[in-house]
C-alpha cells in the first residue's frame, strides 16, 4: 500500500504560485524566505534544487548554511537507511544509545585539543536553544548577571538569543527582552565602527574593549560572558580579525569572563577550518554548534570546558535533545567532512570565487567590497554615485541588493542577503560544490547583476 503520508511527486501541481498561495493561507505572516525566493521545492540533490515547475537552481543558501554536504548526499541517505533498519529508537530524551555514544566521541574529537578538556551538552534542536543554554550556564557558573555581545551579531530569535542579537528590527517589536546586555563594536572591514579603518581600527577596537572591561568607572560590572561569532553571518559576513579575537580571549580569560563562540553558521568547515575561531588559534570556553552538526536534521550541541560545567542535573532540559537519526546523519557528515578534507576544499573553492568576485568588482563599482572566508562570502552592494565617507566607503544600496537577489532567483541562483541594510549579498553554498558549479554561480551572478543594474540604474 502506498504511504499516503509522503507527498507523491507524480501528483504534484506544476505551479509554484499554487503552493505559495496555499502556504499563505496555511501559515502565519511570519514566513520570510518565500517572500524573497518564491518557489515550491519538488526535489533537491547536491547543490541543485528543482521547483515544482521543473526549473533548476544552484543553491547558495543551503538551508542557511546547514547543508554542508548539500541536499540528500549519498552518505547521509545511507546513514538514514541504515538507521531505519537498525531498530534504534528515534527519540530518547537524553538517554544514551550506541548511536549517541559514537556521535559524541566523534564530535568531541573535533574540538580543540581533540576535546580533552571539553564535554558536550545536547540542547533542544535549534541554534537559539543552545545559545540560551550557553548564556544560562555562564550566569550559573559566574554568579554574574550581564552579557557582552557585539554589533552585527546574530544568535537566534528566542528571548535571550534575540537580546544578544544586534539587529534592532525584530528586537524593537518585542518589549522587555533579557536585561543586562551590553553591546560593543565588532570590527568591520568596510565600515569601521570607530571611523578609523585598517589595522589601526582593529587595534583601537581591541584597546577599547580592554579599557571597557578594565576601567572600574566604565559603568558596567564584569559580565558573565562575552558572546560572538568568529565570522558574522547574518550581520553581513564580517570576519573577526585574528589579533582582535586573540585580544578578546586574553582579556576575558584574565577576568574570569566566559567566552562563548557561536559556530552555528560558520562551524564545520565552512570557513576553511573546522571552526572559524581556529583562524585565531584560540580556545573558547563554550562552543555553540547547530545547523551542519546534524547533517540536515535538527540538532544543537554545546561544547563546554569541563571546568565550567556548573549545571545541576536537569538545569537545562528539552524534550528533543535525543534526536538519534540526526546523530546518525550528523556523524555521517562529520566523517565525510574529515575523510574528504572538505574544509580545505571550501578554502580553495572560496578563494577561487573570491578572486573572481574581486575581478568583477573592477568592472562593477556597485560591488563595494567582497569579503569572507572559505565558502562564507559577502558582497557589499553600494551606491557609488553618492559621495564616499571618510574611509572611502560608499553608502549601501539595499534597493539594488534586493534587485540582484531577485534577478539571481530568476537566473536560477538561490542566495540570501544580510548586513546592516540587507545590502550584503551572501554566498553560502554547500561545501561539496564543484569547480563547474562555482563557474556557473559566477556566470549566473554576473548576468543577474547586469539585469539588476539595468533595472535600477537605467
Ligand atoms: C550564528 C547563528 N547563531 C544562532 C542561530 C540560530 O539558530 P536557529 O535558527 O537554529 O535557532 C543562527 C541562525 O541562523 C546563526 O546563524
Short mmCIF file of C-alpha atoms and ligand atoms in Angstrom, two decimals:
data_model
loop_
_atom_site.label_atom_id
_atom_site.label_comp_id
_atom_site.label_asym_id
_atom_site.label_seq_id
_atom_site.Cartn_x
_atom_site.Cartn_y
_atom_site.Cartn_z
CA UNK A 1 0.00 0.00 0.00
CA UNK A 2 1.30 3.44 -0.88
CA UNK A 3 2.29 5.53 2.10
CA UNK A 4 -0.06 8.48 1.92
CA UNK A 5 1.89 10.47 4.49
CA UNK A 6 4.59 11.30 1.92
CA UNK A 7 3.68 13.79 -0.82
CA UNK A 8 3.50 11.98 -4.17
CA UNK A 9 5.94 13.55 -6.60
CA UNK A 10 3.93 12.33 -9.60
CA UNK A 11 0.73 14.01 -8.45
CA UNK A 12 2.11 17.45 -7.68
CA UNK A 13 0.73 20.62 -9.21
CA UNK A 14 3.31 22.03 -11.62
CA UNK A 15 2.71 25.54 -10.41
CA UNK A 16 4.78 27.41 -7.81
CA UNK A 17 2.04 30.01 -7.38
CA UNK A 18 -0.45 27.29 -6.36
CA UNK A 19 1.71 26.16 -3.43
CA UNK A 20 2.71 29.69 -2.45
CA UNK A 21 -0.94 30.74 -2.39
CA UNK A 22 -1.83 27.81 -0.14
CA UNK A 23 1.19 28.44 2.05
CA UNK A 24 -0.08 32.00 2.51
CA UNK A 25 -3.43 30.57 3.62
CA UNK A 26 -1.99 27.87 5.89
CA UNK A 27 0.84 29.77 7.57
CA UNK A 28 1.34 32.89 9.61
CA UNK A 29 2.59 36.18 8.27
CA UNK A 30 5.89 35.35 9.96
CA UNK A 31 7.18 33.32 6.98
CA UNK A 32 10.20 35.01 5.47
CA UNK A 33 12.22 33.17 2.79
CA UNK A 34 9.24 32.51 0.47
CA UNK A 35 8.86 36.27 0.05
CA UNK A 36 12.34 36.51 -1.46
CA UNK A 37 12.59 33.07 -3.03
CA UNK A 38 9.07 32.38 -4.29
CA UNK A 39 9.23 28.70 -5.20
CA UNK A 40 7.87 25.35 -4.07
CA UNK A 41 10.66 22.78 -3.99
CA UNK A 42 9.96 19.38 -5.53
CA UNK A 43 13.43 17.84 -5.46
CA UNK A 44 16.96 18.61 -4.39
CA UNK A 45 20.28 16.92 -4.85
CA UNK A 46 23.79 18.15 -4.05
CA UNK A 47 23.96 21.84 -4.89
CA UNK A 48 20.84 21.67 -7.04
CA UNK A 49 17.22 22.40 -6.20
CA UNK A 50 14.31 21.76 -8.60
CA UNK A 51 10.98 23.52 -8.19
CA UNK A 52 7.57 22.03 -8.96
CA UNK A 53 7.64 23.62 -12.43
CA UNK A 54 10.85 21.74 -13.25
CA UNK A 55 13.15 24.79 -13.07
CA UNK A 56 16.56 24.12 -11.51
CA UNK A 57 18.52 26.42 -9.20
CA UNK A 58 22.04 26.37 -7.83
CA UNK A 59 21.61 26.55 -4.09
CA UNK A 60 23.95 29.10 -2.50
CA UNK A 61 21.75 29.30 0.59
CA UNK A 62 21.98 25.61 1.54
CA UNK A 63 19.49 25.78 4.41
CA UNK A 64 21.17 28.94 5.73
CA UNK A 65 24.49 27.11 5.84
CA UNK A 66 23.06 23.89 7.28
CA UNK A 67 23.68 21.58 4.34
CA UNK A 68 27.46 21.16 4.42
CA UNK A 69 27.20 18.09 2.17
CA UNK A 70 24.41 19.57 0.05
CA UNK A 71 20.98 18.06 -0.39
CA UNK A 72 20.43 14.32 0.05
CA UNK A 73 24.12 13.37 -0.01
CA UNK A 74 24.57 9.61 -0.56
CA UNK A 75 26.46 9.21 2.75
CA UNK A 76 23.59 10.88 4.62
CA UNK A 77 20.94 8.89 2.79
CA UNK A 78 22.88 5.67 3.53
CA UNK A 79 23.07 6.56 7.22
CA UNK A 80 19.29 7.11 7.28
CA UNK A 81 18.68 3.78 5.53
CA UNK A 82 20.99 2.01 7.95
CA UNK A 83 19.42 3.76 10.93
CA UNK A 84 15.90 2.80 9.84
CA UNK A 85 16.73 -0.88 9.62
CA UNK A 86 18.82 -0.88 12.83
CA UNK A 87 15.96 -0.92 15.31
CA UNK A 88 17.47 2.06 17.15
CA UNK A 89 14.90 4.42 18.69
CA UNK A 90 14.27 7.79 17.05
CA UNK A 91 13.78 9.63 20.28
CA UNK A 92 15.39 9.10 23.67
CA UNK A 93 15.26 12.40 25.63
CA UNK A 94 18.85 12.48 26.95
CA UNK A 95 19.18 8.73 27.46
CA UNK A 96 22.19 7.29 25.73
CA UNK A 97 22.41 4.83 22.84
CA UNK A 98 25.32 3.35 20.88
CA UNK A 99 24.46 5.92 18.18
CA UNK A 100 24.75 8.83 20.60
CA UNK A 101 27.94 7.35 22.02
CA UNK A 102 29.62 7.16 18.60
CA UNK A 103 28.46 10.66 17.61
CA UNK A 104 29.65 12.17 20.90
CA UNK A 105 33.09 10.58 20.59
CA UNK A 106 33.49 11.92 17.06
CA UNK A 107 32.23 15.41 17.81
CA UNK A 108 34.45 15.79 20.86
CA UNK A 109 37.47 14.69 18.83
CA UNK A 110 36.99 17.72 16.56
CA UNK A 111 37.08 20.27 19.40
CA UNK A 112 40.35 21.98 20.43
CA UNK A 113 42.88 19.54 21.90
CA UNK A 114 40.76 16.64 20.49
CA UNK A 115 38.17 17.69 23.06
CA UNK A 116 40.19 16.52 26.08
CA UNK A 117 39.08 19.48 28.22
CA UNK A 118 35.53 19.65 26.88
CA UNK A 119 32.25 17.87 27.43
CA UNK A 120 29.05 18.06 25.39
CA UNK A 121 25.59 19.29 26.22
CA UNK A 122 22.75 18.25 23.91
CA UNK A 123 20.16 21.01 23.70
CA UNK A 124 16.73 21.46 22.16
CA UNK A 125 17.34 21.16 18.44
CA UNK A 126 17.87 24.79 17.42
CA UNK A 127 20.84 27.09 17.48
CA UNK A 128 18.81 29.51 19.58
CA UNK A 129 18.19 26.98 22.34
CA UNK A 130 21.91 26.19 22.50
CA UNK A 131 22.61 29.93 22.80
CA UNK A 132 20.09 30.14 25.65
CA UNK A 133 21.85 27.25 27.40
CA UNK A 134 25.27 28.89 26.95
CA UNK A 135 24.06 32.19 28.43
CA UNK A 136 22.38 30.45 31.38
CA UNK A 137 25.45 28.32 32.07
CA UNK A 138 27.75 31.36 32.08
CA UNK A 139 25.45 33.12 34.55
CA UNK A 140 25.18 29.98 36.69
CA UNK A 141 28.94 29.45 36.78
CA UNK A 142 29.99 33.05 37.45
CA UNK A 143 27.02 34.21 39.52
CA UNK A 144 27.15 37.39 37.42
CA UNK A 145 24.16 38.78 35.60
CA UNK A 146 25.24 40.56 32.44
CA UNK A 147 26.44 39.58 28.97
CA UNK A 148 28.51 41.45 26.40
CA UNK A 149 27.61 40.96 22.77
CA UNK A 150 28.64 42.71 19.55
CA UNK A 151 27.07 44.93 16.92
CA UNK A 152 26.10 42.91 13.85
CA UNK A 153 25.92 39.65 15.84
CA UNK A 154 23.12 37.15 15.19
CA UNK A 155 22.32 34.44 17.73
CA UNK A 156 18.70 33.45 17.12
CA UNK A 157 15.16 34.55 17.81
CA UNK A 158 14.24 33.30 21.27
CA UNK A 159 14.10 35.93 24.02
CA UNK A 160 17.65 35.51 25.33
CA UNK A 161 19.22 34.90 21.92
CA UNK A 162 17.41 37.88 20.42
CA UNK A 163 18.59 40.03 23.33
CA UNK A 164 22.22 39.37 22.35
CA UNK A 165 21.48 39.86 18.62
CA UNK A 166 22.42 43.18 17.04
CA UNK A 167 19.59 43.76 14.55
CA UNK A 168 17.15 46.13 16.24
CA UNK A 169 14.35 45.43 13.71
CA UNK A 170 12.99 42.24 15.32
CA UNK A 171 14.04 43.44 18.79
CA UNK A 172 12.03 46.64 18.71
CA UNK A 173 8.87 44.63 18.07
CA UNK A 174 9.17 42.79 21.41
CA UNK A 175 9.09 44.65 24.68
CA UNK A 176 11.23 43.67 27.68
CA UNK A 177 13.90 41.44 26.29
CA UNK A 178 16.58 39.99 28.60
CA UNK A 179 18.11 42.77 30.67
CA UNK A 180 21.83 43.22 31.28
CA UNK A 181 23.10 43.01 27.71
CA UNK A 182 25.86 45.42 26.75
CA UNK A 183 26.82 45.79 23.07
CA UNK A 184 30.34 46.56 21.92
CA UNK A 185 31.51 47.43 18.39
CA UNK A 186 32.63 44.49 16.20
CA UNK A 187 35.32 45.02 13.57
CA UNK A 188 34.07 45.74 10.05
CA UNK A 189 36.45 45.79 7.09
CA UNK A 190 34.40 48.24 5.03
CA UNK A 191 32.66 50.31 7.69
CA UNK A 192 34.92 50.51 10.73
CA UNK A 193 32.59 51.44 13.63
CA UNK A 194 35.24 53.80 15.00
CA UNK A 195 35.69 55.53 11.64
CA UNK A 196 39.40 54.63 11.66
CA UNK A 197 39.68 51.58 9.39
CA UNK A 198 42.54 49.21 8.60
CA UNK A 199 44.92 47.78 11.18
CA UNK A 200 44.66 50.93 13.28
CA UNK A 201 40.89 50.50 13.52
CA UNK A 202 41.25 46.87 14.61
CA UNK A 203 43.86 47.83 17.19
CA UNK A 204 41.62 50.61 18.53
CA UNK A 205 38.65 48.24 18.84
CA UNK A 206 40.73 45.78 20.86
CA UNK A 207 42.04 48.60 23.01
CA UNK A 208 38.54 49.96 23.59
CA UNK A 209 37.25 46.52 24.63
CA UNK A 210 40.15 46.07 27.07
CA UNK A 211 39.70 49.52 28.57
CA UNK A 212 35.99 48.99 28.90
CA UNK A 213 36.41 45.75 30.83
CA UNK A 214 39.25 47.02 33.00
CA UNK A 215 38.00 50.54 33.73
CA UNK A 216 36.36 50.45 37.15
CA UNK A 217 34.39 53.52 36.10
CA UNK A 218 33.08 52.10 32.80
CA UNK A 219 29.68 51.93 34.46
CA UNK A 220 29.35 48.25 33.57
CA UNK A 221 30.02 45.43 36.04
CA UNK A 222 32.07 42.46 34.88
CA UNK A 223 29.84 40.28 32.70
CA UNK A 224 29.24 36.55 32.98
CA UNK A 225 30.12 36.04 29.35
CA UNK A 226 31.10 37.55 26.05
CA UNK A 227 29.29 36.01 23.08
CA UNK A 228 30.35 36.43 19.47
CA UNK A 229 30.61 34.82 16.04
CA UNK A 230 34.15 34.43 14.69
CA UNK A 231 32.64 35.19 11.28
CA UNK A 232 29.34 37.04 11.50
CA UNK A 233 26.87 35.52 9.05
CA UNK A 234 23.54 37.33 9.11
CA UNK A 235 25.36 40.51 10.09
CA UNK A 236 26.85 40.69 6.60
CA UNK A 237 29.84 38.30 6.58
CA UNK A 238 32.24 40.11 8.89
CA UNK A 239 35.35 38.18 9.85
CA UNK A 240 36.86 38.74 13.28
CA UNK A 241 40.50 39.73 12.67
CA UNK A 242 42.64 37.07 14.42
CA UNK A 243 44.57 39.62 16.53
CA UNK A 244 41.32 41.20 17.74
CA UNK A 245 39.85 37.82 18.66
CA UNK A 246 43.03 36.83 20.50
CA UNK A 247 42.78 40.03 22.49
CA UNK A 248 39.16 39.33 23.43
CA UNK A 249 40.29 35.85 24.56
CA UNK A 250 43.15 37.23 26.68
CA UNK A 251 41.00 39.86 28.39
CA UNK A 252 38.06 37.53 29.06
CA UNK A 253 40.42 34.90 30.50
CA UNK A 254 42.11 37.45 32.73
CA UNK A 255 38.78 38.48 34.26
CA UNK A 256 37.04 35.11 34.51
CA UNK A 257 34.54 36.03 31.80
CA UNK A 258 33.36 33.02 29.80
CA UNK A 259 33.98 33.33 26.07
CA UNK A 260 31.07 31.83 24.11
CA UNK A 261 31.82 31.41 20.42
CA UNK A 262 28.73 30.87 18.29
CA UNK A 263 29.73 28.49 15.48
CA UNK A 264 26.15 27.72 14.46
CA UNK A 265 26.67 29.06 10.94
CA UNK A 266 30.44 29.26 10.46
CA UNK A 267 31.25 25.89 12.01
CA UNK A 268 32.16 22.57 10.40
CA UNK A 269 34.49 23.53 7.61
CA UNK A 270 32.65 26.39 6.01
CA UNK A 271 35.38 28.98 6.57
CA UNK A 272 38.23 26.65 5.57
CA UNK A 273 38.83 25.29 9.07
CA UNK A 274 36.62 23.01 11.13
CA UNK A 275 35.69 26.00 13.34
CA UNK A 276 36.03 29.69 12.47
CA UNK A 277 37.72 30.52 15.80
CA UNK A 278 40.63 28.29 14.74
CA UNK A 279 41.80 31.07 12.39
CA UNK A 280 42.80 32.95 15.57
CA UNK A 281 44.22 29.89 17.34
CA UNK A 282 42.07 30.45 20.42
CA UNK A 283 40.10 28.07 22.67
CA UNK A 284 36.58 29.19 23.57
CA UNK A 285 35.05 28.28 26.93
CA UNK A 286 31.76 27.37 25.28
CA UNK A 287 31.24 26.48 21.60
CA UNK A 288 27.70 26.71 20.25
CA UNK A 289 27.01 24.23 17.44
CA UNK A 290 23.92 23.52 15.35
CA UNK A 291 22.99 23.58 11.62
CA UNK A 292 25.66 21.39 9.91
CA UNK A 293 26.27 19.29 13.03
CA UNK A 294 23.00 17.41 12.39
CA UNK A 295 23.68 16.70 8.71
CA UNK A 296 20.42 18.41 7.73
CA UNK A 297 18.30 17.09 10.62
CA UNK A 298 17.64 19.20 13.73
CA UNK A 299 20.38 19.05 16.36
CA UNK A 300 22.15 21.55 18.62
CA UNK A 301 25.04 20.89 20.95
CA UNK A 302 27.30 22.87 23.23
CA UNK A 303 30.95 22.01 23.64
CA UNK A 304 31.88 23.36 27.06
CA UNK A 305 35.09 23.30 29.05
CA UNK A 306 34.61 20.78 31.88
CA UNK A 307 35.81 23.30 34.46
CA UNK A 308 32.74 25.46 33.69
CA UNK A 309 30.22 22.62 33.90
CA UNK A 310 28.29 24.16 36.78
CA UNK A 311 24.92 22.69 35.83
CA UNK A 312 22.81 20.89 38.37
CA UNK A 313 21.20 17.76 36.85
CA UNK A 314 18.25 18.81 34.71
CA UNK A 315 19.01 22.53 34.94
CA UNK A 316 18.62 22.93 31.17
CA UNK A 317 16.37 20.29 29.65
CA UNK A 318 14.39 19.96 26.43
CA UNK A 319 12.27 17.12 25.09
CA UNK A 320 14.03 16.84 21.75
CA UNK A 321 17.61 16.58 22.96
CA UNK A 322 17.81 12.99 21.81
CA UNK A 323 17.21 13.06 18.07
CA UNK A 324 19.02 9.82 17.22
CA UNK A 325 18.57 9.99 13.48
CA UNK A 326 20.17 13.47 13.48
CA UNK A 327 23.10 11.95 15.34
CA UNK A 328 23.42 9.34 12.58
CA UNK A 329 23.24 11.93 9.78
CA UNK A 330 25.46 14.24 11.83
CA UNK A 331 28.06 11.51 12.28
CA UNK A 332 27.94 10.76 8.53
CA UNK A 333 28.53 14.47 7.86
CA UNK A 334 31.45 14.76 10.29
CA UNK A 335 33.09 11.63 8.87
CA UNK A 336 32.71 12.77 5.28
CA UNK A 337 33.91 16.29 6.10
CA UNK A 338 37.09 14.81 7.53
CA UNK A 339 37.66 11.98 5.07
CA UNK A 340 37.26 14.24 2.04
CA UNK A 341 39.02 17.17 3.71
CA UNK A 342 36.08 19.40 2.83
CA UNK A 343 37.32 22.34 4.97
CA UNK A 344 40.41 22.59 2.73
CA UNK A 345 38.22 22.26 -0.33
CA UNK A 346 35.96 25.03 0.97
CA UNK A 347 39.01 27.23 1.37
CA UNK A 348 40.19 26.55 -2.20
CA UNK A 349 36.81 27.00 -3.86
CA UNK A 350 36.07 30.04 -1.71
CA UNK A 351 39.39 31.61 -2.69
CA UNK A 352 38.60 30.98 -6.37
CA UNK A 353 35.14 32.57 -6.02
CA UNK A 354 36.58 35.50 -4.11
CA UNK A 355 39.21 36.17 -6.76
CA UNK A 356 36.56 36.11 -9.46
CA UNK A 357 34.28 38.40 -7.47
CA UNK A 358 37.11 40.86 -6.85
CA UNK A 359 37.80 40.86 -10.62
CA UNK A 360 34.10 41.57 -11.20
CA UNK A 361 34.34 44.45 -8.76
CA UNK A 362 36.75 46.23 -11.12
CA UNK A 363 34.02 46.31 -13.76
CA UNK A 364 31.05 46.92 -11.47
CA UNK A 365 31.74 49.64 -8.87
CA UNK A 366 28.37 48.89 -7.20
CA UNK A 367 30.19 45.91 -5.65
CA UNK A 368 31.67 47.94 -2.83
CA UNK A 369 33.55 45.13 -1.13
CA UNK A 370 33.99 41.37 -1.39
CA UNK A 371 34.81 39.66 1.89
CA UNK A 372 34.59 36.45 3.87
CA UNK A 373 36.42 33.21 4.42
CA UNK A 374 36.09 29.92 2.57
CA UNK A 375 32.54 29.34 1.38
CA UNK A 376 31.07 32.07 3.55
CA UNK A 377 31.31 35.10 1.26
CA UNK A 378 29.66 38.50 1.22
CA UNK A 379 29.43 41.21 -1.42
CA UNK A 380 28.59 44.67 -0.10
CA UNK A 381 26.32 46.42 -2.59
CA UNK A 382 26.79 50.19 -2.62
CA UNK A 383 25.66 53.30 -4.39
CA UNK A 384 28.92 54.52 -5.88
CA UNK A 385 27.15 57.56 -7.36
CA UNK A 386 26.96 59.05 -3.85
CA UNK A 387 29.91 60.60 -2.05
CA UNK A 388 32.14 58.17 -0.15
CA UNK A 389 32.67 58.61 3.57
CA UNK A 390 35.96 59.41 5.25
CA UNK A 391 37.09 55.79 4.85
CA UNK A 392 36.28 55.93 1.13
CA UNK A 393 33.27 53.64 1.62
CA UNK A 394 30.06 54.31 -0.26
CA UNK A 395 26.57 54.21 1.25
CA UNK A 396 24.80 50.85 0.97
CA UNK A 397 22.29 50.33 -1.82
CA UNK A 398 19.68 47.95 -0.39
CA UNK A 399 17.33 48.52 -3.34
CA UNK A 400 19.95 47.29 -5.78
CA UNK A 401 20.78 44.36 -3.46
CA UNK A 402 17.11 43.32 -3.44
CA UNK A 403 17.04 43.53 -7.25
CA UNK A 404 20.22 41.44 -7.52
CA UNK A 405 18.74 38.75 -5.27
CA UNK A 406 15.55 38.73 -7.35
CA UNK A 407 17.41 38.50 -10.65
CA UNK A 408 19.66 35.76 -9.24
CA UNK A 409 16.48 33.86 -8.44
CA UNK A 410 15.20 34.41 -11.98
CA UNK A 411 18.56 33.21 -13.35
CA UNK A 412 18.45 30.04 -11.21
CA UNK A 413 20.65 31.04 -8.28
CA UNK A 414 19.33 30.90 -4.71
CA UNK A 415 21.06 33.19 -2.26
CA UNK A 416 20.31 35.37 0.73
CA UNK A 417 21.13 38.92 1.74
CA UNK A 418 22.41 40.13 5.11
CA UNK A 419 24.14 43.07 6.71
CA UNK A 420 23.04 46.35 8.19
CA UNK A 421 20.55 47.36 5.49
CA UNK A 422 20.25 43.94 3.90
CA UNK A 423 22.69 45.23 1.27
CA UNK A 424 25.19 42.37 1.51
CA UNK A 425 24.71 39.53 -0.98
CA UNK A 426 25.77 36.31 0.69
CA UNK A 427 27.13 33.10 -0.81
CA UNK A 428 26.74 30.05 1.43
CA UNK A 429 26.89 27.08 -0.97
CA UNK A 430 27.24 23.51 0.23
CA UNK A 431 30.88 22.55 0.79
CA UNK A 432 30.63 19.86 -1.88
CA UNK A 433 30.07 22.45 -4.64
CA UNK A 434 32.41 21.58 -7.54
CA UNK A 435 34.52 23.73 -9.89
CA UNK A 436 31.98 23.65 -12.68
CA UNK A 437 29.18 24.70 -10.35
CA UNK A 438 31.33 27.54 -8.95
CA UNK A 439 31.87 28.77 -12.52
CA UNK A 440 28.12 28.60 -13.08
CA UNK A 441 27.49 30.58 -9.88
CA UNK A 442 29.75 33.34 -11.23
CA UNK A 443 28.12 33.26 -14.65
CA UNK A 444 24.60 33.50 -13.23
CA UNK A 445 25.60 36.11 -10.69
CA UNK A 446 27.07 38.40 -13.35
CA UNK A 447 24.01 38.00 -15.57
CA UNK A 448 21.75 38.84 -12.61
CA UNK A 449 23.92 41.79 -11.69
CA UNK A 450 23.67 43.19 -15.22
CA UNK A 451 19.87 42.76 -15.24
CA UNK A 452 19.54 44.38 -11.81
CA UNK A 453 21.77 47.30 -12.78
CA UNK A 454 19.85 47.97 -15.97
CA UNK A 455 16.60 47.83 -14.00
CA UNK A 456 17.74 50.07 -11.14
CA UNK A 457 20.31 52.35 -12.71
CA UNK A 458 18.79 52.66 -16.24
C1 LIG B 1 25.36 32.38 14.22
C2 LIG B 1 23.97 31.88 14.50
N1 LIG B 1 23.63 31.62 15.77
C3 LIG B 1 22.40 31.17 16.08
C4 LIG B 1 21.46 30.96 15.09
C5 LIG B 1 20.10 30.49 15.48
O1 LIG B 1 19.91 29.19 15.04
P1 LIG B 1 18.41 28.62 14.88
O2 LIG B 1 17.82 29.38 13.73
O3 LIG B 1 18.58 27.17 14.60
O4 LIG B 1 17.72 28.89 16.16
C6 LIG B 1 21.78 31.22 13.75
C7 LIG B 1 20.80 31.04 12.69
O5 LIG B 1 20.95 31.45 11.57
C8 LIG B 1 23.08 31.71 13.45
O6 LIG B 1 23.43 32.00 12.20
#
